[in-house]
CSV table of C-alpha atoms in Angstrom, one decimal:
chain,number,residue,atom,x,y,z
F,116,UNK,CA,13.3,-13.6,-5.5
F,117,UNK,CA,14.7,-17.0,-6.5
F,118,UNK,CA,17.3,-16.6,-9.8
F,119,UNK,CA,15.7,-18.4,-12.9
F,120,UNK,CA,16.5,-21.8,-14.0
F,121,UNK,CA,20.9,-22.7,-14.1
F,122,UNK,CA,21.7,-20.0,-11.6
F,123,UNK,CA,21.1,-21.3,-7.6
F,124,UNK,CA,20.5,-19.2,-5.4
F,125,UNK,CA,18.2,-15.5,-4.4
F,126,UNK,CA,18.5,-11.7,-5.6
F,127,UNK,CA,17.1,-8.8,-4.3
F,128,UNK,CA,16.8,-5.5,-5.8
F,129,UNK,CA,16.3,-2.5,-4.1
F,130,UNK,CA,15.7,1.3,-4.5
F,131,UNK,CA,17.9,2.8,-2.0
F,132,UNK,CA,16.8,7.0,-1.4
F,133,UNK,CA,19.5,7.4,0.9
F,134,UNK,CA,22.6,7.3,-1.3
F,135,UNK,CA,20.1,7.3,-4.7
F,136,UNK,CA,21.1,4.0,-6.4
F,137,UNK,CA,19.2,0.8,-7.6
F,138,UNK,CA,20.9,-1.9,-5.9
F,139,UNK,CA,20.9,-5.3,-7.2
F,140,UNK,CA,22.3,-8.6,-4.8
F,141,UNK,CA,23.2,-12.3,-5.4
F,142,UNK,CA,23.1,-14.5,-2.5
F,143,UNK,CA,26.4,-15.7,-3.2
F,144,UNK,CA,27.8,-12.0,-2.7
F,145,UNK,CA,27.5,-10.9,-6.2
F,146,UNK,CA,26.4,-7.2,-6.2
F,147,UNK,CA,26.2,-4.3,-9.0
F,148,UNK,CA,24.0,-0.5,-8.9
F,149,UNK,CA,23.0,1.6,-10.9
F,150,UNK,CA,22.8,5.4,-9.5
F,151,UNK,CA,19.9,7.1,-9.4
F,152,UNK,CA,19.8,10.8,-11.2
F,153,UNK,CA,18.2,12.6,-14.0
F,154,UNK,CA,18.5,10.5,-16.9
F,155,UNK,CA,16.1,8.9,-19.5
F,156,UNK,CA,14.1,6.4,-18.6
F,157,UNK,CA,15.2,4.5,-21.9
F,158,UNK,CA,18.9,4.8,-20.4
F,159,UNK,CA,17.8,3.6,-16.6
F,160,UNK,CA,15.8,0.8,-18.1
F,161,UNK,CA,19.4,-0.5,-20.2
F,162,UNK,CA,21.6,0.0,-17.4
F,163,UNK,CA,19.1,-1.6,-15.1
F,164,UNK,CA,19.0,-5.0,-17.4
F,165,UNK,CA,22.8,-4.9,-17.9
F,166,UNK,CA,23.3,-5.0,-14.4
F,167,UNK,CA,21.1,-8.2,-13.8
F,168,UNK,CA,22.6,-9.7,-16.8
F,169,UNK,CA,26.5,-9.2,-15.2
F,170,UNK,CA,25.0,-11.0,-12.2
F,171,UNK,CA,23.6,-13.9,-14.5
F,172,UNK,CA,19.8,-13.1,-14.0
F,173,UNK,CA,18.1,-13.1,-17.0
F,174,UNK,CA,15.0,-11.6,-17.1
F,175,UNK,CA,12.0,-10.8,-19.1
F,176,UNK,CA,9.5,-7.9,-17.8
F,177,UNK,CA,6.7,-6.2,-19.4
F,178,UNK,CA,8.2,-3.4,-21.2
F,179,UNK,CA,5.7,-0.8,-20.5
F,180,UNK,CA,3.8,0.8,-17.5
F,181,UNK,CA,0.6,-0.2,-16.4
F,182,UNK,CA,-2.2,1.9,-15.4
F,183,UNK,CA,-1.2,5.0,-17.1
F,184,UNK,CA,-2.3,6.0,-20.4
F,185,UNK,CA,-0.4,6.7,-22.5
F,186,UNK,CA,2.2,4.2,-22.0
F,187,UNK,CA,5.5,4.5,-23.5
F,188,UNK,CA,7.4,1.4,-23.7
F,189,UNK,CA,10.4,2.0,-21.1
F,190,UNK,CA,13.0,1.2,-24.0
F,191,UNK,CA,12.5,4.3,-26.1
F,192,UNK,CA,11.3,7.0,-23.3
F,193,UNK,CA,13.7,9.0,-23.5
F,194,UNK,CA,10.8,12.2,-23.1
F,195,UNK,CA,11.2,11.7,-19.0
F,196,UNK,CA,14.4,12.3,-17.9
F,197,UNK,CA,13.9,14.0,-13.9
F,198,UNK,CA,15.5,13.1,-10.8
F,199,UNK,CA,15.2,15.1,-7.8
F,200,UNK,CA,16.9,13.4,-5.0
F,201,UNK,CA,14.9,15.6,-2.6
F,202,UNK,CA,11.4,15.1,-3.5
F,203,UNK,CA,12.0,11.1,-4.1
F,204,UNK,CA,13.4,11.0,-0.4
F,205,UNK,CA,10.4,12.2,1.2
F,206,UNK,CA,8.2,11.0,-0.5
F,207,UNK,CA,9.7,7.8,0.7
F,208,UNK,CA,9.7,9.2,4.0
F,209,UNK,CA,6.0,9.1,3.9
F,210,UNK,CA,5.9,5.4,2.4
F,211,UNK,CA,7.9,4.5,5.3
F,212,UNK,CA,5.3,6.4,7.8
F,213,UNK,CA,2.3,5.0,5.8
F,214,UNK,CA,3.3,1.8,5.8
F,215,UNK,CA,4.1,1.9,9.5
F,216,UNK,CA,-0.1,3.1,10.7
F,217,UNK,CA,-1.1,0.3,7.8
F,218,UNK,CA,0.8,-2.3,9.7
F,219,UNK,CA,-0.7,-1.1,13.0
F,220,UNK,CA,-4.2,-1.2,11.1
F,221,UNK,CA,-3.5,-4.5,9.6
F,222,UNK,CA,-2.9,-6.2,12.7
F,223,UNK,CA,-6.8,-5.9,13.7
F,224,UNK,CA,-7.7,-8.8,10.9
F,225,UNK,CA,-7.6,-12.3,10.9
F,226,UNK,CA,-9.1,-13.1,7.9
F,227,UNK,CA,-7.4,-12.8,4.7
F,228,UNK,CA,-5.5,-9.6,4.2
F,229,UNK,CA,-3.0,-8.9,1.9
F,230,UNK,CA,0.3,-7.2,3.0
F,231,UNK,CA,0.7,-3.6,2.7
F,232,UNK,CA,2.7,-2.9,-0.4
F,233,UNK,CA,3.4,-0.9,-3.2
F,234,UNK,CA,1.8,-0.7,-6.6
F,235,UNK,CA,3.6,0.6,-9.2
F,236,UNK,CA,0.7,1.4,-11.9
F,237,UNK,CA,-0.5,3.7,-9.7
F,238,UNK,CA,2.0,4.4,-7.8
F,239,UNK,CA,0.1,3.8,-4.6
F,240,UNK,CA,0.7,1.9,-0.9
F,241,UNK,CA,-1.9,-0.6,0.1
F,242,UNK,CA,-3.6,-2.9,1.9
F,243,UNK,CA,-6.5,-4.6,1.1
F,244,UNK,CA,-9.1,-6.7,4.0
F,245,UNK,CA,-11.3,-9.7,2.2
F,246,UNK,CA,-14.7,-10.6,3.5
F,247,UNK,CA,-14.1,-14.3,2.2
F,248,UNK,CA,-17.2,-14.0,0.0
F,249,UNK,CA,-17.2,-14.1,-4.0
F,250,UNK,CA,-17.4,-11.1,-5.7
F,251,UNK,CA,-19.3,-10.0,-9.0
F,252,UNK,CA,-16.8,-10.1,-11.9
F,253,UNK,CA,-15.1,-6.7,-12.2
F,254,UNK,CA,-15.7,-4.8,-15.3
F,255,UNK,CA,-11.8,-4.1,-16.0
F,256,UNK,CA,-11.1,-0.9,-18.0
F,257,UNK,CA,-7.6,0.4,-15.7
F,258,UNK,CA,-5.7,1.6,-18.7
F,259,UNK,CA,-2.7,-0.3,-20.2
F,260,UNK,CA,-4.1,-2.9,-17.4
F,261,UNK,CA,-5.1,-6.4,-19.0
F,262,UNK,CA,-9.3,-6.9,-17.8
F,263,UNK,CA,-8.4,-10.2,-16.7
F,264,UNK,CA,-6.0,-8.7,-13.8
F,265,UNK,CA,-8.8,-6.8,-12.3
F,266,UNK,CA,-11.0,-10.0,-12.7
F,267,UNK,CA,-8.4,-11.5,-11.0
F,268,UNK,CA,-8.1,-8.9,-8.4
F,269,UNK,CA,-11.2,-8.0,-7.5
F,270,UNK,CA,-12.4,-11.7,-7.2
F,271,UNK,CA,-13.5,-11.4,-3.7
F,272,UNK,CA,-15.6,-9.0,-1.2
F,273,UNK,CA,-12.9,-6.5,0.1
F,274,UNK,CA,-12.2,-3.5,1.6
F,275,UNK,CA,-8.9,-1.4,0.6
F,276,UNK,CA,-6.9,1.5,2.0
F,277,UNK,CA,-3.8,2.9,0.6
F,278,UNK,CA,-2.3,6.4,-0.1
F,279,UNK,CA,-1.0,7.7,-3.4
F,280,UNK,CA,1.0,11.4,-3.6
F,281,UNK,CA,-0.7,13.1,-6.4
F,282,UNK,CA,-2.1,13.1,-10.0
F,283,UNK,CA,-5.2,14.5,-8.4
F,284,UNK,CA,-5.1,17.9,-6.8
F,285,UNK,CA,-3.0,16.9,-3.8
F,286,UNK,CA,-1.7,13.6,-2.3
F,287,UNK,CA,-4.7,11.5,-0.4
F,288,UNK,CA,-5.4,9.1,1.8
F,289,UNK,CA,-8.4,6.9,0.5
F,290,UNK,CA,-10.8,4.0,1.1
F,291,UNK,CA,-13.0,1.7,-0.7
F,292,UNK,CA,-15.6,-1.5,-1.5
F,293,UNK,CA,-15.7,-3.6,-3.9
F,294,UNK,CA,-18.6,-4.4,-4.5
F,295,UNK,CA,-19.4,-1.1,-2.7
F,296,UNK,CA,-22.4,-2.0,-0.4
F,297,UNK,CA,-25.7,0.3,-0.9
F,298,UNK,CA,-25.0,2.7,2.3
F,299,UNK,CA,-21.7,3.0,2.0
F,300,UNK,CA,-20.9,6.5,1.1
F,301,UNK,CA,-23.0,7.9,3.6
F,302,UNK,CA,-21.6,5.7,6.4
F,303,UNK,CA,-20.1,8.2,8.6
F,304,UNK,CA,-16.2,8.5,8.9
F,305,UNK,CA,-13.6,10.1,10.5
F,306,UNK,CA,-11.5,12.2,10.9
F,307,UNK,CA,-13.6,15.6,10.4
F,308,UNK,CA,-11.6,16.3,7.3
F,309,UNK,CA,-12.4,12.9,5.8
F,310,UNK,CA,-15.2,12.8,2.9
F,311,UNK,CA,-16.8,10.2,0.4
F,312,UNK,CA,-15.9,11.3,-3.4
F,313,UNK,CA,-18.8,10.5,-5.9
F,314,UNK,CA,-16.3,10.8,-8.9
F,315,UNK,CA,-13.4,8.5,-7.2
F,316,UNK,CA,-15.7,6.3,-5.6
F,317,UNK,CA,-14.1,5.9,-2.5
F,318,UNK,CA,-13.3,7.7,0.5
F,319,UNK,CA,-10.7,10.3,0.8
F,320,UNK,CA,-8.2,12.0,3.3
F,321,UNK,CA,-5.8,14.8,2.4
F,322,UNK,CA,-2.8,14.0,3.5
F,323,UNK,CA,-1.9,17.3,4.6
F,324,UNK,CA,-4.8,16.9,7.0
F,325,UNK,CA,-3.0,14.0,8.5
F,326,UNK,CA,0.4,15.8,8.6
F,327,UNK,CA,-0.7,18.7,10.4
F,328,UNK,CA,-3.4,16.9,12.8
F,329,UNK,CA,-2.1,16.9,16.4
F,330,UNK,CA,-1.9,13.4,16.1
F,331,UNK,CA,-1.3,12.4,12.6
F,332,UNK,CA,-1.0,8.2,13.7
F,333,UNK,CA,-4.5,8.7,15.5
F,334,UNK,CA,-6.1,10.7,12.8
F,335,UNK,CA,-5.2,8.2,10.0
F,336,UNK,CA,-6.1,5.5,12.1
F,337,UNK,CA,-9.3,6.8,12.8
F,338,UNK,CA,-9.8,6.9,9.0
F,339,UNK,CA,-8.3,3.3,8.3
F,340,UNK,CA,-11.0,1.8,11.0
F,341,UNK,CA,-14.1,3.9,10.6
F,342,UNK,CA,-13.8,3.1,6.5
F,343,UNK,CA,-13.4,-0.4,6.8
F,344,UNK,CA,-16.4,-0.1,9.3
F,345,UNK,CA,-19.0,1.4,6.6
F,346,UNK,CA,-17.8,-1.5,4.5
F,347,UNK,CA,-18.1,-4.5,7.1
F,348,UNK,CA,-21.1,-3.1,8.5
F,349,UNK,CA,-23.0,-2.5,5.2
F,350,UNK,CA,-21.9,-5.3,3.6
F,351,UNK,CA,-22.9,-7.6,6.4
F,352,UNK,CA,-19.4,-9.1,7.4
F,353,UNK,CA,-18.7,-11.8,9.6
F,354,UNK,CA,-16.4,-9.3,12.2
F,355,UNK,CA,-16.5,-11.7,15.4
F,356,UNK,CA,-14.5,-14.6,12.9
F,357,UNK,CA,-12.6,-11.6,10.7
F,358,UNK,CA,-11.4,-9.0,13.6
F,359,UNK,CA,-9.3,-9.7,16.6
F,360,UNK,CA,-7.4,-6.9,19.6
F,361,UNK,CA,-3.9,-7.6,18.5
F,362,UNK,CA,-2.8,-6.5,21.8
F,363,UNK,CA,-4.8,-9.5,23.6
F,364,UNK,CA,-2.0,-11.3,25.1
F,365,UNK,CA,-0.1,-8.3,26.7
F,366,UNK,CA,-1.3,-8.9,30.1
F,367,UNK,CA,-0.2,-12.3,29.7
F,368,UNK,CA,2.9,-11.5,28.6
F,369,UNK,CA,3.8,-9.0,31.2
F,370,UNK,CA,3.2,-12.1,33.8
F,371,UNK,CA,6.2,-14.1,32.2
């Protein structure tokens, strides 16, 4: 990210769940953390901002979470207060695996397709494919979510996977339309385990179905294509212009 107006230059910060600290860097070597452990989230929110601000970053962010209801503004949380430095390593373990059959499944489009990444609302990985077609406006409603975001978002035809760990009864893969095509939920899917959810609206996969498949990249993958299938297909997609075999210059490439 480029460092606002008076101070040249980029910053990065990063969450790092290998030695559990926030780290925060200046292009011009300037560097500060803040460690990750139980504390409140008020307190993590302070030290967070103090450390941009000893780097000369100013910055303003909206002060509460989105998508979550209800929302306590991060400044006076001080209700969560957990860290376990076990459970936030894997479950960036299985971001990092996610994200790695997303990229594989991504690499199949060549129309507009957003890159996989990570919403914090929800607390979700995703990737989303666009038809290239205008949608009808979305209704809005996500909680602590302004409507015009999800007018915003949902502007055009798409299909979107992601996986989220929990809130629900267990950790998921899913899969859905907007608008959702008439069709779509009965559209056949895979793998076996796989099923439409009426009260989601989407297609789902537990993930502990993937974990213990005997392949878990081909069973997931399997899921990523055939739900983007029951969307393309009964939404009437242009695939010959959209889809493309990202492998089709291996034989050439082998040659040279």
């Amino acid at each position: 990210m480029s460092c606002p107006a008076g101070s040249p230059g980029l910053f990065e910060i990063e969450f790092d769940f290998v030695d559990h600290r926030l780290a925060v860097r200046r292009s011009d070597g300037g560097a500060e953390t803040v460690r990750l452990e139980p504390k409140p989230v008020a307190q993590f929110h302070r030290e967070t901002l103090a450390a941009l601000s000893r780097l000369g970053i100013q910055v303003e962010i909206q002060d509460r979470p989105n998508e979550v209801d209800p929302a306590i503004p991060f400044a006076e949380d001080t209700e969560h207060t957990s860290y376990d430095p076990e459970a936030a390593r894997l479950f960036w373990g299985q971001l990092i695996q996610a994200h790695r059959v997303f990229g594989e499944f991504r690499s199949h489009f060549v129309g507009k397709v957003s890159p996989v990444h990570f919403f914090w609302g929800a607390m979700d990985l995703a990737c989303t494919r666009f038809s290239g077609r205008p949608a009808p406006e979305h209704p809005g409603g996500a909680p602590n979510c302004g409507d015009w975001v999800m007018v915003e978002g949902y502007s055009r035809e798409l299909s979107s996977c992601g996986f989220w760990p929990g809130g629900g009864e267990e950790g998921a893969f899913y899969a859905y339309a907007y608008p959702e095509p008439d069709g779509f939920a009965d559209y056949r899917v895979g793998p076996e385990a796989a099923y439409y959810s009426a009260a989601n609206g989407q297609f789902l996969l537990p993930y502990e179905a993937v974990r213990t498949a005997e392949d878990p990249d081909r069973a997931l993958l399997e899921f990523l294509h055939s739900t983007y299938e029951a969307a393309a297909e009964r939404g009437n997609w242009d695939r010959a212009s959209l889809e493309d075999d990202p492998a089709r210059w291996q034989d050439r490439q082998r040659q040279h």
